[in-house]
Amino acid sequence: MSDPTFHATGLEKYELLAAEAGNDNPFDTYLIRPESGMGDSSKMPILIPSLESSRIVGCSCESDYKEVVWFNLPEGEPQQCDCGKITKGSKEEPHVVDALDEFRMVGCVCNEHDTNIKWMWLFENKPKRCRCGYWFKLKRHAGPDRYEMPN
């Protein structure tokens, strides 16, 4: 069977070529992946930005774990997830959401035991507060130029 990159065009080809080059996130859409050693001790916690005094945080615990463990992270002292990772909240910045356009729909799981997601539109240069109190800010970045995409 021939190489799928040979038959792909446009954004699909851009994504496949980026993957071949070692970039598994060419559109900057993944969640934060802490560096090795981060979160292993209270001296090197994973810093979680928030404008409020607490925030709901999701931890996937292991790389092959299919679920997300949600917990409330108050500002101040580091807290430990059930898997052992340590996080710490801060008020310096809102949660930054990457986008290829000046708007994007985002979802917030407001409470630890919620079984639904609160969706809202987020626009560039207009930080928005979810009804639970968490702030989001859109960060626009340039996407690939469609006229310079590989054929």
Short mmCIF file of N, CA and C in Angstrom, two decimals:
data_model
loop_
_atom_site.label_atom_id
_atom_site.label_comp_id
_atom_site.label_asym_id
_atom_site.label_seq_id
_atom_site.Cartn_x
_atom_site.Cartn_y
_atom_site.Cartn_z
N MET A 1 0.85 -1.18 0.00
CA MET A 1 0.00 0.00 0.00
C MET A 1 0.89 1.24 0.00
N SER A 2 0.48 2.24 -0.74
CA SER A 2 1.31 3.44 -0.86
C SER A 2 1.22 4.31 0.39
N ASP A 3 2.14 5.22 0.48
CA ASP A 3 2.23 6.13 1.62
C ASP A 3 1.02 7.07 1.63
N PRO A 4 0.30 7.20 2.78
CA PRO A 4 -0.87 8.09 2.82
C PRO A 4 -0.51 9.56 2.58
N THR A 5 0.72 9.94 2.88
CA THR A 5 1.15 11.32 2.67
C THR A 5 1.14 11.66 1.18
N PHE A 6 1.43 10.67 0.35
CA PHE A 6 1.46 10.88 -1.10
C PHE A 6 0.08 11.28 -1.62
N HIS A 7 -0.98 10.71 -1.07
CA HIS A 7 -2.33 10.97 -1.54
C HIS A 7 -3.01 12.14 -0.84
N ALA A 8 -2.51 12.54 0.31
CA ALA A 8 -3.15 13.60 1.10
C ALA A 8 -2.88 14.97 0.48
N THR A 9 -3.80 15.90 0.73
CA THR A 9 -3.62 17.28 0.28
C THR A 9 -4.07 18.22 1.39
N GLY A 10 -3.74 19.49 1.25
CA GLY A 10 -4.23 20.52 2.17
C GLY A 10 -3.82 20.30 3.61
N LEU A 11 -4.78 20.55 4.52
CA LEU A 11 -4.50 20.46 5.95
C LEU A 11 -4.11 19.05 6.37
N GLU A 12 -4.72 18.05 5.74
CA GLU A 12 -4.38 16.67 6.09
C GLU A 12 -2.90 16.40 5.78
N LYS A 13 -2.43 16.86 4.62
CA LYS A 13 -1.03 16.65 4.26
C LYS A 13 -0.11 17.45 5.19
N TYR A 14 -0.52 18.67 5.52
CA TYR A 14 0.26 19.48 6.45
C TYR A 14 0.42 18.76 7.79
N GLU A 15 -0.67 18.17 8.28
CA GLU A 15 -0.64 17.46 9.55
C GLU A 15 0.23 16.20 9.46
N LEU A 16 0.14 15.46 8.36
CA LEU A 16 0.96 14.25 8.20
C LEU A 16 2.44 14.60 8.09
N LEU A 17 2.77 15.66 7.35
CA LEU A 17 4.18 16.07 7.24
C LEU A 17 4.72 16.57 8.57
N ALA A 18 3.89 17.27 9.33
CA ALA A 18 4.32 17.72 10.66
C ALA A 18 4.57 16.52 11.56
N ALA A 19 3.73 15.50 11.48
CA ALA A 19 3.92 14.30 12.29
C ALA A 19 5.22 13.59 11.90
N GLU A 20 5.51 13.54 10.60
CA GLU A 20 6.77 12.93 10.15
C GLU A 20 7.98 13.71 10.66
N ALA A 21 7.82 15.04 10.80
CA ALA A 21 8.91 15.88 11.30
C ALA A 21 9.01 15.85 12.82
N GLY A 22 8.10 15.11 13.48
CA GLY A 22 8.16 15.00 14.93
C GLY A 22 7.24 15.95 15.67
N ASN A 23 6.43 16.73 14.96
CA ASN A 23 5.50 17.66 15.60
C ASN A 23 4.12 17.01 15.65
N ASP A 24 3.74 16.49 16.82
CA ASP A 24 2.45 15.82 16.94
C ASP A 24 1.31 16.79 17.25
N ASN A 25 1.61 18.09 17.30
CA ASN A 25 0.59 19.08 17.61
C ASN A 25 0.78 20.32 16.72
N PRO A 26 0.61 20.18 15.41
CA PRO A 26 0.90 21.31 14.52
C PRO A 26 -0.06 22.48 14.67
N PHE A 27 -1.22 22.29 15.27
CA PHE A 27 -2.19 23.37 15.41
C PHE A 27 -2.31 23.87 16.85
N ASP A 28 -1.41 23.46 17.74
CA ASP A 28 -1.37 23.90 19.14
C ASP A 28 -2.71 23.72 19.85
N THR A 29 -3.25 22.53 19.77
CA THR A 29 -4.55 22.28 20.38
C THR A 29 -4.50 21.35 21.58
N TYR A 30 -3.34 20.80 21.90
CA TYR A 30 -3.26 19.87 23.02
C TYR A 30 -3.24 20.59 24.35
N LEU A 31 -3.56 19.87 25.38
CA LEU A 31 -3.47 20.39 26.73
C LEU A 31 -2.01 20.46 27.15
N ILE A 32 -1.75 21.08 28.28
CA ILE A 32 -0.40 21.23 28.79
C ILE A 32 0.18 19.86 29.13
N ARG A 33 1.37 19.61 28.65
CA ARG A 33 2.09 18.40 29.02
C ARG A 33 3.29 18.83 29.87
N PRO A 34 3.27 18.53 31.14
CA PRO A 34 4.38 18.99 31.99
C PRO A 34 5.69 18.31 31.61
N GLU A 35 6.78 19.04 31.84
CA GLU A 35 8.10 18.50 31.58
C GLU A 35 8.38 17.36 32.55
N SER A 36 9.32 16.53 32.19
CA SER A 36 9.70 15.41 33.04
C SER A 36 10.13 15.93 34.41
N GLY A 37 9.60 15.34 35.45
CA GLY A 37 9.93 15.75 36.81
C GLY A 37 8.97 16.75 37.40
N MET A 38 8.25 17.49 36.53
CA MET A 38 7.27 18.46 37.04
C MET A 38 6.11 17.71 37.67
N GLY A 39 5.71 18.14 38.85
CA GLY A 39 4.59 17.52 39.53
C GLY A 39 4.96 16.33 40.39
N ASP A 40 6.25 15.97 40.40
CA ASP A 40 6.68 14.82 41.18
C ASP A 40 6.93 15.15 42.64
N SER A 41 7.10 16.44 42.95
CA SER A 41 7.31 16.85 44.34
C SER A 41 6.66 18.21 44.57
N SER A 42 6.45 18.56 45.83
CA SER A 42 5.82 19.86 46.13
C SER A 42 6.76 21.01 45.82
N LYS A 43 8.05 20.74 45.63
CA LYS A 43 9.01 21.79 45.27
C LYS A 43 8.93 22.13 43.78
N MET A 44 8.40 21.21 42.96
CA MET A 44 8.26 21.43 41.52
C MET A 44 6.84 21.09 41.08
N PRO A 45 5.82 21.84 41.58
CA PRO A 45 4.44 21.52 41.18
C PRO A 45 4.16 21.98 39.76
N ILE A 46 3.13 21.42 39.17
CA ILE A 46 2.64 21.88 37.87
C ILE A 46 1.81 23.12 38.15
N LEU A 47 2.21 24.27 37.61
CA LEU A 47 1.49 25.52 37.87
C LEU A 47 0.26 25.61 36.97
N ILE A 48 -0.88 25.86 37.59
CA ILE A 48 -2.16 25.97 36.88
C ILE A 48 -2.64 27.41 36.98
N PRO A 49 -2.71 28.16 35.85
CA PRO A 49 -3.16 29.55 35.92
C PRO A 49 -4.66 29.66 36.20
N SER A 50 -5.04 30.67 36.96
CA SER A 50 -6.44 30.94 37.26
C SER A 50 -6.58 32.35 37.80
N LEU A 51 -7.68 33.02 37.48
CA LEU A 51 -7.94 34.34 38.04
C LEU A 51 -8.74 34.26 39.32
N GLU A 52 -9.24 33.10 39.62
CA GLU A 52 -10.05 32.90 40.81
C GLU A 52 -9.22 32.23 41.91
N SER A 53 -9.81 32.07 43.07
CA SER A 53 -9.10 31.47 44.20
C SER A 53 -9.09 29.95 44.14
N SER A 54 -9.81 29.36 43.20
CA SER A 54 -9.76 27.92 43.00
C SER A 54 -10.11 27.61 41.56
N ARG A 55 -9.86 26.37 41.17
CA ARG A 55 -10.11 25.97 39.79
C ARG A 55 -10.29 24.47 39.70
N ILE A 56 -11.16 24.03 38.80
CA ILE A 56 -11.32 22.61 38.54
C ILE A 56 -10.19 22.19 37.60
N VAL A 57 -9.46 21.15 37.95
CA VAL A 57 -8.31 20.69 37.19
C VAL A 57 -8.55 19.24 36.78
N GLY A 58 -8.18 18.91 35.57
CA GLY A 58 -8.28 17.53 35.09
C GLY A 58 -6.90 16.92 34.94
N CYS A 59 -6.75 15.70 35.41
CA CYS A 59 -5.47 14.98 35.31
C CYS A 59 -5.74 13.63 34.66
N SER A 60 -5.01 13.32 33.59
CA SER A 60 -5.20 12.02 32.95
C SER A 60 -4.31 10.96 33.58
N CYS A 61 -3.57 11.32 34.60
CA CYS A 61 -2.78 10.43 35.45
C CYS A 61 -1.69 9.66 34.69
N GLU A 62 -2.03 8.73 33.86
CA GLU A 62 -1.05 7.95 33.10
C GLU A 62 -1.24 8.23 31.61
N SER A 63 -0.19 8.03 30.83
CA SER A 63 -0.28 8.34 29.40
C SER A 63 -1.30 7.47 28.67
N ASP A 64 -1.56 6.26 29.17
CA ASP A 64 -2.51 5.38 28.50
C ASP A 64 -3.87 5.33 29.20
N TYR A 65 -4.07 6.21 30.19
CA TYR A 65 -5.32 6.23 30.95
C TYR A 65 -6.39 6.91 30.11
N LYS A 66 -7.55 6.31 29.97
CA LYS A 66 -8.60 6.81 29.09
C LYS A 66 -9.55 7.79 29.75
N GLU A 67 -9.50 7.95 31.05
CA GLU A 67 -10.40 8.83 31.78
C GLU A 67 -9.64 10.05 32.30
N VAL A 68 -10.38 11.09 32.66
CA VAL A 68 -9.79 12.27 33.29
C VAL A 68 -10.28 12.33 34.73
N VAL A 69 -9.35 12.52 35.66
CA VAL A 69 -9.70 12.66 37.07
C VAL A 69 -9.82 14.16 37.35
N TRP A 70 -11.01 14.62 37.73
CA TRP A 70 -11.27 16.03 37.99
C TRP A 70 -11.22 16.29 39.49
N PHE A 71 -10.60 17.40 39.89
CA PHE A 71 -10.60 17.79 41.29
C PHE A 71 -10.50 19.30 41.40
N ASN A 72 -10.93 19.83 42.54
CA ASN A 72 -10.89 21.26 42.79
C ASN A 72 -9.50 21.62 43.33
N LEU A 73 -8.87 22.63 42.73
CA LEU A 73 -7.54 23.06 43.15
C LEU A 73 -7.63 24.47 43.71
N PRO A 74 -7.59 24.63 45.03
CA PRO A 74 -7.60 25.98 45.60
C PRO A 74 -6.23 26.64 45.47
N GLU A 75 -6.22 27.96 45.46
CA GLU A 75 -4.97 28.71 45.38
C GLU A 75 -4.16 28.49 46.65
N GLY A 76 -2.85 28.50 46.49
CA GLY A 76 -2.00 28.40 47.67
C GLY A 76 -1.16 27.14 47.68
N GLU A 77 -1.34 26.34 48.69
CA GLU A 77 -0.51 25.15 48.87
C GLU A 77 -0.74 24.14 47.75
N PRO A 78 0.33 23.47 47.32
CA PRO A 78 0.18 22.43 46.30
C PRO A 78 -0.73 21.31 46.77
N GLN A 79 -1.44 20.71 45.81
CA GLN A 79 -2.30 19.56 46.09
C GLN A 79 -1.85 18.39 45.25
N GLN A 80 -2.19 17.20 45.70
CA GLN A 80 -1.77 16.00 45.01
C GLN A 80 -2.98 15.26 44.44
N CYS A 81 -2.88 14.89 43.17
CA CYS A 81 -3.91 14.06 42.53
C CYS A 81 -3.76 12.64 43.07
N ASP A 82 -4.77 11.81 42.87
CA ASP A 82 -4.71 10.42 43.32
C ASP A 82 -3.53 9.67 42.71
N CYS A 83 -3.10 10.09 41.51
CA CYS A 83 -1.99 9.39 40.85
C CYS A 83 -0.64 9.81 41.41
N GLY A 84 -0.60 10.89 42.20
CA GLY A 84 0.66 11.33 42.79
C GLY A 84 1.18 12.64 42.22
N LYS A 85 0.65 13.11 41.08
CA LYS A 85 1.10 14.38 40.50
C LYS A 85 0.66 15.53 41.38
N ILE A 86 1.51 16.55 41.49
CA ILE A 86 1.26 17.68 42.37
C ILE A 86 1.05 18.93 41.53
N THR A 87 -0.04 19.66 41.80
CA THR A 87 -0.36 20.88 41.07
C THR A 87 -0.51 22.04 42.04
N LYS A 88 -0.40 23.25 41.51
CA LYS A 88 -0.55 24.45 42.34
C LYS A 88 -1.26 25.52 41.53
N GLY A 89 -2.28 26.15 42.10
CA GLY A 89 -3.04 27.19 41.40
C GLY A 89 -2.38 28.56 41.53
N SER A 90 -2.65 29.44 40.56
CA SER A 90 -2.16 30.82 40.62
C SER A 90 -3.18 31.73 39.96
N LYS A 91 -3.12 33.04 40.24
CA LYS A 91 -4.09 34.00 39.70
C LYS A 91 -3.49 34.88 38.60
N GLU A 92 -2.29 34.59 38.16
CA GLU A 92 -1.61 35.49 37.22
C GLU A 92 -2.33 35.63 35.88
N GLU A 93 -2.79 34.52 35.30
CA GLU A 93 -3.37 34.57 33.96
C GLU A 93 -4.60 33.69 33.87
N PRO A 94 -5.51 34.04 32.97
CA PRO A 94 -6.64 33.14 32.73
C PRO A 94 -6.17 31.93 31.93
N HIS A 95 -7.02 30.93 31.82
CA HIS A 95 -6.70 29.77 31.00
C HIS A 95 -6.66 30.21 29.55
N VAL A 96 -5.55 29.99 28.87
CA VAL A 96 -5.38 30.44 27.50
C VAL A 96 -5.80 29.31 26.55
N VAL A 97 -6.68 29.65 25.62
CA VAL A 97 -7.18 28.69 24.64
C VAL A 97 -6.62 29.08 23.28
N ASP A 98 -5.90 28.18 22.63
CA ASP A 98 -5.35 28.45 21.31
C ASP A 98 -6.43 28.32 20.25
N ALA A 99 -6.33 29.16 19.21
CA ALA A 99 -7.31 29.11 18.11
C ALA A 99 -6.66 29.58 16.82
N LEU A 100 -7.19 29.11 15.71
CA LEU A 100 -6.72 29.55 14.39
C LEU A 100 -7.53 30.72 13.86
N ASP A 101 -8.58 31.11 14.58
CA ASP A 101 -9.46 32.20 14.15
C ASP A 101 -9.66 33.15 15.33
N GLU A 102 -10.44 34.23 15.12
CA GLU A 102 -10.67 35.19 16.21
C GLU A 102 -11.78 34.76 17.15
N PHE A 103 -12.33 33.58 16.96
CA PHE A 103 -13.35 33.05 17.87
C PHE A 103 -13.24 31.53 17.94
N ARG A 104 -13.78 30.96 18.99
CA ARG A 104 -13.76 29.52 19.17
C ARG A 104 -14.74 29.14 20.27
N MET A 105 -15.38 28.01 20.13
CA MET A 105 -16.26 27.51 21.17
C MET A 105 -15.41 26.70 22.15
N VAL A 106 -15.60 26.95 23.44
CA VAL A 106 -14.86 26.22 24.47
C VAL A 106 -15.86 25.65 25.47
N GLY A 107 -15.44 24.60 26.14
CA GLY A 107 -16.29 23.97 27.14
C GLY A 107 -15.61 23.99 28.49
N CYS A 108 -16.41 24.12 29.54
CA CYS A 108 -15.90 24.16 30.91
C CYS A 108 -16.65 23.13 31.75
N VAL A 109 -15.91 22.30 32.46
CA VAL A 109 -16.52 21.40 33.44
C VAL A 109 -16.41 22.14 34.76
N CYS A 110 -17.50 22.75 35.16
CA CYS A 110 -17.49 23.71 36.27
C CYS A 110 -17.26 23.09 37.64
N ASN A 111 -17.85 21.97 37.91
CA ASN A 111 -17.74 21.36 39.23
C ASN A 111 -17.18 19.95 39.12
N GLU A 112 -16.54 19.52 40.17
CA GLU A 112 -15.85 18.24 40.18
C GLU A 112 -16.74 17.08 39.77
N HIS A 113 -17.99 17.09 40.19
CA HIS A 113 -18.87 15.96 39.92
C HIS A 113 -19.87 16.22 38.80
N ASP A 114 -19.66 17.28 38.02
CA ASP A 114 -20.55 17.56 36.90
C ASP A 114 -20.47 16.44 35.87
N THR A 115 -21.58 16.16 35.25
CA THR A 115 -21.61 15.16 34.19
C THR A 115 -21.89 15.81 32.84
N ASN A 116 -21.77 17.12 32.78
CA ASN A 116 -21.98 17.83 31.52
C ASN A 116 -20.94 18.93 31.37
N ILE A 117 -20.89 19.49 30.18
CA ILE A 117 -19.94 20.55 29.86
C ILE A 117 -20.73 21.81 29.55
N LYS A 118 -20.30 22.95 30.09
CA LYS A 118 -20.92 24.25 29.78
C LYS A 118 -20.14 24.85 28.61
N TRP A 119 -20.80 25.00 27.47
CA TRP A 119 -20.17 25.52 26.26
C TRP A 119 -20.41 27.01 26.14
N MET A 120 -19.42 27.73 25.62
CA MET A 120 -19.56 29.17 25.41
C MET A 120 -18.65 29.59 24.26
N TRP A 121 -18.99 30.71 23.63
CA TRP A 121 -18.15 31.27 22.58
C TRP A 121 -17.10 32.16 23.20
N LEU A 122 -15.88 32.05 22.71
CA LEU A 122 -14.76 32.86 23.18
C LEU A 122 -14.25 33.65 21.99
N PHE A 123 -14.04 34.97 22.18
CA PHE A 123 -13.59 35.85 21.11
C PHE A 123 -12.25 36.47 21.47
N GLU A 124 -11.44 36.74 20.44
CA GLU A 124 -10.12 37.33 20.64
C GLU A 124 -10.23 38.69 21.32
N ASN A 125 -9.32 38.99 22.23
CA ASN A 125 -9.24 40.25 22.99
C ASN A 125 -10.44 40.49 23.90
N LYS A 126 -11.21 39.45 24.19
CA LYS A 126 -12.35 39.57 25.09
C LYS A 126 -12.34 38.39 26.06
N PRO A 127 -11.51 38.45 27.11
CA PRO A 127 -11.53 37.36 28.09
C PRO A 127 -12.96 37.15 28.60
N LYS A 128 -13.31 35.90 28.83
CA LYS A 128 -14.68 35.60 29.24
C LYS A 128 -14.66 34.73 30.49
N ARG A 129 -15.60 35.03 31.36
CA ARG A 129 -15.73 34.29 32.61
C ARG A 129 -16.89 33.31 32.48
N CYS A 130 -16.63 32.06 32.77
CA CYS A 130 -17.69 31.06 32.80
C CYS A 130 -18.57 31.36 34.01
N ARG A 131 -19.79 30.87 34.01
CA ARG A 131 -20.67 31.15 35.15
C ARG A 131 -20.17 30.53 36.44
N CYS A 132 -19.22 29.58 36.34
CA CYS A 132 -18.64 29.00 37.56
C CYS A 132 -17.53 29.89 38.13
N GLY A 133 -17.07 30.90 37.37
CA GLY A 133 -16.07 31.82 37.86
C GLY A 133 -14.72 31.72 37.19
N TYR A 134 -14.47 30.73 36.36
CA TYR A 134 -13.18 30.56 35.70
C TYR A 134 -13.11 31.40 34.44
N TRP A 135 -11.95 32.00 34.23
CA TRP A 135 -11.74 32.89 33.10
C TRP A 135 -11.02 32.17 31.98
N PHE A 136 -11.38 32.52 30.75
CA PHE A 136 -10.75 31.99 29.56
C PHE A 136 -10.34 33.16 28.67
N LYS A 137 -9.24 32.99 27.95
CA LYS A 137 -8.76 34.03 27.04
C LYS A 137 -8.31 33.35 25.76
N LEU A 138 -8.70 33.89 24.62
CA LEU A 138 -8.36 33.31 23.33
C LEU A 138 -7.01 33.83 22.87
N LYS A 139 -6.16 32.94 22.41
CA LYS A 139 -4.86 33.31 21.85
C LYS A 139 -4.85 32.84 20.40
N ARG A 140 -4.93 33.80 19.50
CA ARG A 140 -4.96 33.46 18.08
C ARG A 140 -3.55 33.31 17.56
N HIS A 141 -3.36 32.33 16.71
CA HIS A 141 -2.07 32.15 16.05
C HIS A 141 -2.34 31.81 14.59
N ALA A 142 -1.37 32.10 13.78
CA ALA A 142 -1.53 31.89 12.35
C ALA A 142 -1.52 30.40 12.04
N GLY A 143 -2.40 30.01 11.19
CA GLY A 143 -2.42 28.64 10.69
C GLY A 143 -1.56 28.54 9.46
N PRO A 144 -1.47 27.38 8.91
CA PRO A 144 -0.69 27.24 7.68
C PRO A 144 -1.37 27.97 6.53
N ASP A 145 -0.59 28.58 5.66
CA ASP A 145 -1.13 29.27 4.49
C ASP A 145 -1.60 28.23 3.49
N ARG A 146 -2.87 28.26 3.15
CA ARG A 146 -3.41 27.21 2.28
C ARG A 146 -2.79 27.24 0.89
N TYR A 147 -2.23 28.37 0.49
CA TYR A 147 -1.60 28.45 -0.82
C TYR A 147 -0.17 27.92 -0.79
N GLU A 148 0.36 27.73 0.39
CA GLU A 148 1.71 27.19 0.52
C GLU A 148 1.68 25.77 1.05
N MET A 149 0.49 25.16 1.04
CA MET A 149 0.35 23.79 1.50
C MET A 149 0.94 22.85 0.46
N PRO A 150 1.49 21.74 0.90
CA PRO A 150 2.01 20.77 -0.07
C PRO A 150 0.87 20.15 -0.87
N ASN A 151 1.14 19.84 -2.11
CA ASN A 151 0.11 19.22 -2.97
C ASN A 151 0.02 17.75 -2.73
#
